[in-house]
Amino acid sequence: MISIILPTYKRLEPLLQTLESLNQQESKDFEAVVINDDPEVKLTLDASRYQYPIKVLNNEKNQGVGNARNIGIAVASYEWIAFLDDDDFYREDKITILLQVIRDNPDIDLIYHPIYYDFIKENKAYVTTPLPAGKVTFSKILISNVVGGTPCWVMRKSACRKFGSFDSSMIALEDYELLIRWIKKGARLYYIDQPLSHCIALTKSIGLSKDMSKALNAYARLEEIYGEDYANQTKVEYKARKTAMYSQLGFTYVINLDRRLVKYYLKAFWCSKHPKFLAGALLGFIHPQKLIALRADRSKRKYKR
């Protein structure tokens, strides 16, 4: 059995659609744990609508997504914990595949897989390309998140007790920080090379100034936590880390179709001297949507089911 943790905040309609979609899972060997992080509105759900057990917790004060997930982990009934955002979906066979992997691999701590990102306004989509588990090392995760975010994870509850859950001091990138910490402490990973989660991406859908501030503060917090590890990086690793950071910040502007992406793509080019970032800065200034289209095209060329 698997516990699926769903944090939500002022997004009732998408949440209901996501919960409804879980009825389509081939295997019903799971529970859903919904954590409502909006203290102003108490959430109640009609459990009869769902073909699986469901719990609802209403936070008395806003906790943030990391703490909301920690609350869900604490009350989860089962050893294996999956995550689902309130506007995303699982492929219908995800739970079936996960349960088979868990049965066949009793010693693993965290399972992950690619994610299918759907830019519905642009009619474009791409599949992420995480590194296979055997290639994920501490030095590589310290450079960038080569595993992926929570929509692609399934983790042991007991491993959370061993390695720690989400860091409440992180106002963003809390998933990345957890991965750095777990891999540093020896967590055992397993990779499924299939996109089992479907994430909806809406351009111009976030408060950009707030989001960028959180991201910049989160990167600064990582410097505080892992300063000694960063200091031991080679010059090549340092440049690769800075390139990855600037590229990620630039893509935040891309999904807002904001031409300020140019600043960070140029910084990524300066660190790496890779012409793709210079070309990205130029193309993004002219037509930001084209960068989304290019990522989708690269995904089609590289990914094989």
Short mmCIF file of C-alpha atoms in Angstrom, two decimals:
data_model
loop_
_atom_site.label_atom_id
_atom_site.label_comp_id
_atom_site.label_asym_id
_atom_site.label_seq_id
_atom_site.Cartn_x
_atom_site.Cartn_y
_atom_site.Cartn_z
CA MET A 1 0.00 0.00 0.00
CA ILE A 2 1.08 3.56 -0.74
CA SER A 3 0.09 6.87 0.87
CA ILE A 4 -0.26 9.75 -1.61
CA ILE A 5 0.35 13.19 -0.07
CA LEU A 6 -1.56 16.09 -1.69
CA PRO A 7 -0.91 19.60 -0.31
CA THR A 8 -3.42 22.19 -1.48
CA TYR A 9 -3.96 25.93 -1.08
CA LYS A 10 -7.01 27.78 -2.45
CA ARG A 11 -7.34 25.44 -5.46
CA LEU A 12 -10.51 23.47 -4.85
CA GLU A 13 -11.54 22.76 -8.45
CA PRO A 14 -8.14 21.45 -9.61
CA LEU A 15 -7.89 19.42 -6.41
CA LEU A 16 -11.25 17.77 -7.03
CA GLN A 17 -10.21 16.91 -10.60
CA THR A 18 -6.95 15.40 -9.38
CA LEU A 19 -8.70 13.33 -6.71
CA GLU A 20 -11.28 12.18 -9.25
CA SER A 21 -8.49 11.09 -11.59
CA LEU A 22 -7.12 8.72 -8.94
CA ASN A 23 -10.29 6.65 -9.34
CA GLN A 24 -8.82 5.60 -12.70
CA GLN A 25 -5.80 3.89 -11.15
CA GLU A 26 -5.63 0.19 -12.09
CA SER A 27 -4.65 -0.65 -8.52
CA LYS A 28 -6.55 0.86 -5.62
CA ASP A 29 -3.90 -0.15 -3.06
CA PHE A 30 -3.33 3.39 -1.86
CA GLU A 31 -4.75 6.13 0.31
CA ALA A 32 -4.84 9.88 -0.37
CA VAL A 33 -3.85 12.31 2.38
CA VAL A 34 -4.98 15.87 1.57
CA ILE A 35 -3.40 18.69 3.56
CA ASN A 36 -5.35 21.93 3.23
CA ASP A 37 -2.86 24.73 3.90
CA ASP A 38 -5.51 27.47 3.79
CA PRO A 39 -6.55 28.25 7.38
CA GLU A 40 -9.31 30.60 6.20
CA VAL A 41 -11.42 27.92 4.50
CA LYS A 42 -12.03 24.49 6.03
CA LEU A 43 -11.97 21.75 3.43
CA THR A 44 -14.45 18.89 3.54
CA LEU A 45 -14.72 16.14 0.93
CA ASP A 46 -17.37 13.56 0.13
CA ALA A 47 -15.44 10.31 0.62
CA SER A 48 -18.14 8.34 -1.23
CA ARG A 49 -16.92 9.88 -4.51
CA TYR A 50 -13.60 8.07 -4.28
CA GLN A 51 -12.76 4.41 -4.73
CA TYR A 52 -9.92 4.57 -2.21
CA PRO A 53 -9.49 5.77 1.41
CA ILE A 54 -9.01 9.50 1.84
CA LYS A 55 -7.94 11.67 4.79
CA VAL A 56 -8.29 15.45 5.00
CA LEU A 57 -6.26 17.62 7.37
CA ASN A 58 -6.95 21.34 7.76
CA ASN A 59 -3.95 23.37 8.95
CA GLU A 60 -4.78 25.99 11.56
CA LYS A 61 -2.16 28.28 10.02
CA ASN A 62 -0.40 28.40 6.68
CA GLN A 63 2.61 26.07 6.85
CA GLY A 64 4.07 26.23 3.35
CA VAL A 65 4.30 23.28 1.00
CA GLY A 66 7.32 21.64 2.64
CA ASN A 67 5.78 21.59 6.10
CA ALA A 68 2.43 20.54 4.64
CA ARG A 69 4.13 17.51 3.10
CA ASN A 70 5.83 16.75 6.43
CA ILE A 71 2.44 16.78 8.14
CA GLY A 72 1.13 14.37 5.51
CA ILE A 73 4.11 12.06 5.96
CA ALA A 74 3.55 12.02 9.73
CA VAL A 75 -0.08 10.89 9.46
CA ALA A 76 0.36 8.57 6.46
CA SER A 77 -0.78 5.02 7.17
CA TYR A 78 1.74 3.25 4.98
CA GLU A 79 5.50 2.82 4.63
CA TRP A 80 5.73 4.14 1.07
CA ILE A 81 4.94 7.80 0.42
CA ALA A 82 4.12 9.31 -2.98
CA PHE A 83 3.41 12.96 -3.78
CA LEU A 84 0.89 14.63 -6.02
CA ASP A 85 0.26 18.34 -6.52
CA ASP A 86 -3.32 19.54 -6.63
CA ASP A 87 -3.36 20.13 -10.38
CA ASP A 88 -1.37 17.11 -11.58
CA PHE A 89 -2.21 13.52 -12.47
CA TYR A 90 -0.80 9.99 -12.37
CA ARG A 91 -0.68 7.65 -15.31
CA GLU A 92 -3.35 4.99 -14.77
CA ASP A 93 -0.82 2.22 -14.15
CA LYS A 94 1.51 4.17 -11.84
CA ILE A 95 0.47 2.52 -8.57
CA THR A 96 0.58 -0.94 -10.20
CA ILE A 97 4.13 -0.35 -11.45
CA LEU A 98 5.31 1.13 -8.14
CA LEU A 99 3.98 -1.79 -6.09
CA GLN A 100 5.79 -4.26 -8.35
CA VAL A 101 9.07 -2.31 -8.03
CA ILE A 102 8.67 -2.20 -4.23
CA ARG A 103 8.06 -5.95 -4.07
CA ASP A 104 11.07 -6.69 -6.26
CA ASN A 105 13.44 -4.23 -4.53
CA PRO A 106 12.97 -4.40 -0.74
CA ASP A 107 16.15 -2.45 0.09
CA ILE A 108 15.55 0.83 -1.77
CA ASP A 109 14.72 4.18 -0.14
CA LEU A 110 13.44 6.35 -3.00
CA ILE A 111 11.93 5.57 -6.40
CA TYR A 112 11.76 8.18 -9.16
CA HIS A 113 10.83 8.48 -12.83
CA PRO A 114 10.49 11.08 -15.63
CA ILE A 115 7.62 13.58 -15.67
CA TYR A 116 5.45 14.53 -18.61
CA TYR A 117 5.08 18.35 -18.56
CA ASP A 118 2.13 19.67 -20.56
CA PHE A 119 2.16 23.35 -21.58
CA ILE A 120 -1.50 23.42 -22.49
CA LYS A 121 -1.68 27.05 -23.66
CA GLU A 122 1.14 26.48 -26.13
CA ASN A 123 0.02 22.95 -27.09
CA LYS A 124 3.54 21.72 -26.30
CA ALA A 125 4.85 19.06 -23.95
CA TYR A 126 8.13 17.53 -22.93
CA VAL A 127 9.39 14.63 -20.83
CA THR A 128 12.12 15.18 -18.26
CA THR A 129 15.29 13.09 -18.44
CA PRO A 130 16.58 12.26 -14.94
CA LEU A 131 19.86 10.45 -14.54
CA PRO A 132 19.51 6.70 -13.95
CA ALA A 133 20.05 5.73 -10.33
CA GLY A 134 23.49 4.23 -10.94
CA LYS A 135 24.77 7.55 -12.26
CA VAL A 136 23.41 9.76 -9.47
CA THR A 137 26.27 10.70 -7.16
CA PHE A 138 26.62 13.29 -4.42
CA SER A 139 28.89 15.40 -6.60
CA LYS A 140 26.28 15.42 -9.39
CA ILE A 141 23.27 16.19 -7.17
CA LEU A 142 25.30 19.01 -5.59
CA ILE A 143 25.60 20.58 -9.05
CA SER A 144 21.93 20.32 -10.01
CA ASN A 145 18.77 18.33 -9.41
CA VAL A 146 19.44 15.36 -11.69
CA VAL A 147 16.58 13.36 -10.12
CA GLY A 148 13.53 15.63 -10.33
CA GLY A 149 10.85 17.06 -8.06
CA THR A 150 8.27 15.50 -5.78
CA PRO A 151 5.74 14.53 -8.52
CA CYS A 152 8.21 11.83 -9.58
CA TRP A 153 9.14 10.50 -6.11
CA VAL A 154 8.02 7.62 -3.96
CA MET A 155 9.93 7.34 -0.68
CA ARG A 156 10.07 5.23 2.45
CA LYS A 157 8.51 6.72 5.56
CA SER A 158 11.21 5.06 7.65
CA ALA A 159 13.87 6.70 5.44
CA CYS A 160 12.37 10.07 6.39
CA ARG A 161 13.06 9.22 10.01
CA LYS A 162 16.60 8.15 9.10
CA PHE A 163 17.58 10.97 6.71
CA GLY A 164 15.07 13.68 7.65
CA SER A 165 11.98 15.08 5.92
CA PHE A 166 11.59 18.46 4.22
CA ASP A 167 13.63 21.32 5.72
CA SER A 168 11.25 23.97 7.07
CA SER A 169 13.90 26.66 6.60
CA MET A 170 13.65 26.27 2.81
CA ILE A 171 10.99 28.55 1.29
CA ALA A 172 11.63 27.01 -2.14
CA LEU A 173 13.76 24.16 -3.56
CA GLU A 174 12.87 22.11 -0.47
CA ASP A 175 12.66 19.01 -2.68
CA TYR A 176 16.14 19.61 -4.09
CA GLU A 177 17.62 20.16 -0.62
CA LEU A 178 16.10 16.88 0.59
CA LEU A 179 17.67 15.01 -2.32
CA ILE A 180 21.11 16.51 -1.61
CA ARG A 181 20.84 15.49 2.04
CA TRP A 182 19.52 11.99 1.36
CA ILE A 183 22.12 11.18 -1.28
CA LYS A 184 24.90 12.55 0.90
CA LYS A 185 23.75 10.20 3.69
CA GLY A 186 23.60 7.16 1.42
CA ALA A 187 19.96 6.81 0.38
CA ARG A 188 19.41 4.02 -2.13
CA LEU A 189 17.64 5.06 -5.33
CA TYR A 190 15.69 3.18 -7.99
CA TYR A 191 14.83 4.62 -11.42
CA ILE A 192 11.79 3.72 -13.53
CA ASP A 193 12.31 4.91 -17.10
CA GLN A 194 8.65 5.76 -17.76
CA PRO A 195 6.82 9.11 -17.34
CA LEU A 196 4.26 8.10 -14.71
CA SER A 197 3.21 11.64 -13.67
CA HIS A 198 1.47 14.23 -15.85
CA CYS A 199 2.05 17.82 -14.73
CA ILE A 200 0.12 20.78 -16.11
CA ALA A 201 2.25 23.85 -16.81
CA LEU A 202 0.47 27.19 -17.30
CA THR A 203 2.55 30.07 -18.60
CA LYS A 204 2.07 33.41 -16.82
CA SER A 205 0.37 31.61 -13.93
CA ILE A 206 2.63 32.52 -11.00
CA GLY A 207 3.48 35.72 -9.16
CA LEU A 208 6.89 36.18 -10.74
CA SER A 209 8.48 38.67 -8.37
CA LYS A 210 7.46 36.58 -5.36
CA ASP A 211 8.54 33.35 -7.02
CA MET A 212 11.94 34.71 -8.08
CA SER A 213 12.55 36.11 -4.60
CA LYS A 214 11.83 32.72 -3.07
CA ALA A 215 14.13 30.97 -5.54
CA LEU A 216 17.00 33.39 -4.96
CA ASN A 217 16.61 33.10 -1.19
CA ALA A 218 16.50 29.32 -1.48
CA TYR A 219 19.75 29.20 -3.43
CA ALA A 220 21.31 31.43 -0.77
CA ARG A 221 20.06 29.04 1.92
CA LEU A 222 21.65 26.10 0.08
CA GLU A 223 24.94 28.02 0.17
CA GLU A 224 24.60 28.23 3.95
CA ILE A 225 23.75 24.56 4.43
CA TYR A 226 26.24 23.07 1.96
CA GLY A 227 28.93 25.74 1.98
CA GLU A 228 31.69 23.31 2.95
CA ASP A 229 30.66 20.86 0.23
CA TYR A 230 30.51 23.63 -2.35
CA ALA A 231 33.97 24.80 -1.26
CA ASN A 232 35.34 21.35 -2.10
CA GLN A 233 34.01 21.40 -5.65
CA THR A 234 36.46 21.56 -8.53
CA LYS A 235 36.45 24.61 -10.74
CA VAL A 236 34.58 22.65 -13.38
CA GLU A 237 31.93 21.53 -10.87
CA TYR A 238 31.56 25.07 -9.52
CA LYS A 239 30.93 26.46 -13.01
CA ALA A 240 28.49 23.64 -13.76
CA ARG A 241 26.55 24.40 -10.55
CA LYS A 242 26.34 28.11 -11.33
CA THR A 243 25.32 27.33 -14.91
CA ALA A 244 22.53 25.05 -13.69
CA MET A 245 21.32 27.67 -11.21
CA TYR A 246 21.23 30.49 -13.79
CA SER A 247 19.56 28.21 -16.33
CA GLN A 248 16.85 27.27 -13.82
CA LEU A 249 16.25 30.91 -12.85
CA GLY A 250 16.09 31.82 -16.53
CA PHE A 251 13.50 29.13 -17.19
CA THR A 252 11.33 30.59 -14.44
CA TYR A 253 11.15 33.71 -16.59
CA VAL A 254 10.54 31.58 -19.68
CA ILE A 255 7.38 30.02 -18.22
CA ASN A 256 6.18 33.55 -17.50
CA LEU A 257 7.05 34.58 -21.07
CA ASP A 258 9.16 37.33 -19.54
CA ARG A 259 12.12 38.62 -21.55
CA ARG A 260 14.14 39.17 -18.39
CA LEU A 261 15.13 35.53 -18.99
CA VAL A 262 17.94 37.01 -21.10
CA LYS A 263 19.87 38.13 -17.99
CA TYR A 264 20.13 34.62 -16.55
CA TYR A 265 20.72 32.84 -19.85
CA LEU A 266 23.61 35.20 -20.50
CA LYS A 267 24.97 34.43 -17.02
CA ALA A 268 24.67 30.71 -17.81
CA PHE A 269 26.57 31.31 -21.05
CA TRP A 270 29.25 33.28 -19.21
CA CYS A 271 29.80 30.37 -16.79
CA SER A 272 29.66 27.56 -19.31
CA LYS A 273 30.59 29.21 -22.62
CA HIS A 274 28.00 26.88 -24.15
CA PRO A 275 26.44 28.49 -27.23
CA LYS A 276 22.98 27.06 -26.45
CA PHE A 277 22.56 29.64 -23.67
CA LEU A 278 23.59 32.49 -25.93
CA ALA A 279 21.15 31.26 -28.56
CA GLY A 280 18.49 30.84 -25.84
CA ALA A 281 18.99 34.43 -24.70
CA LEU A 282 18.60 35.74 -28.24
CA LEU A 283 15.61 33.56 -29.12
CA GLY A 284 13.97 34.20 -25.76
CA PHE A 285 14.19 37.94 -26.23
CA ILE A 286 12.51 37.67 -29.62
CA HIS A 287 9.93 34.98 -28.81
CA PRO A 288 9.94 33.33 -25.33
CA GLN A 289 7.40 30.69 -26.38
CA LYS A 290 9.95 29.31 -28.84
CA LEU A 291 12.15 28.16 -25.96
CA ILE A 292 9.28 26.00 -24.69
CA ALA A 293 8.81 24.61 -28.20
CA LEU A 294 12.52 23.81 -28.49
CA ARG A 295 12.52 21.95 -25.18
CA ALA A 296 9.51 19.95 -26.37
CA ASP A 297 11.25 19.13 -29.66
CA ARG A 298 14.42 17.99 -27.87
CA SER A 299 12.32 15.76 -25.64
CA LYS A 300 10.72 14.06 -28.64
CA ARG A 301 14.15 13.38 -30.15
CA LYS A 302 15.80 12.09 -26.96
CA TYR A 303 13.14 10.18 -25.07
CA LYS A 304 12.25 6.60 -25.94
CA ARG A 305 9.57 4.68 -24.09
#
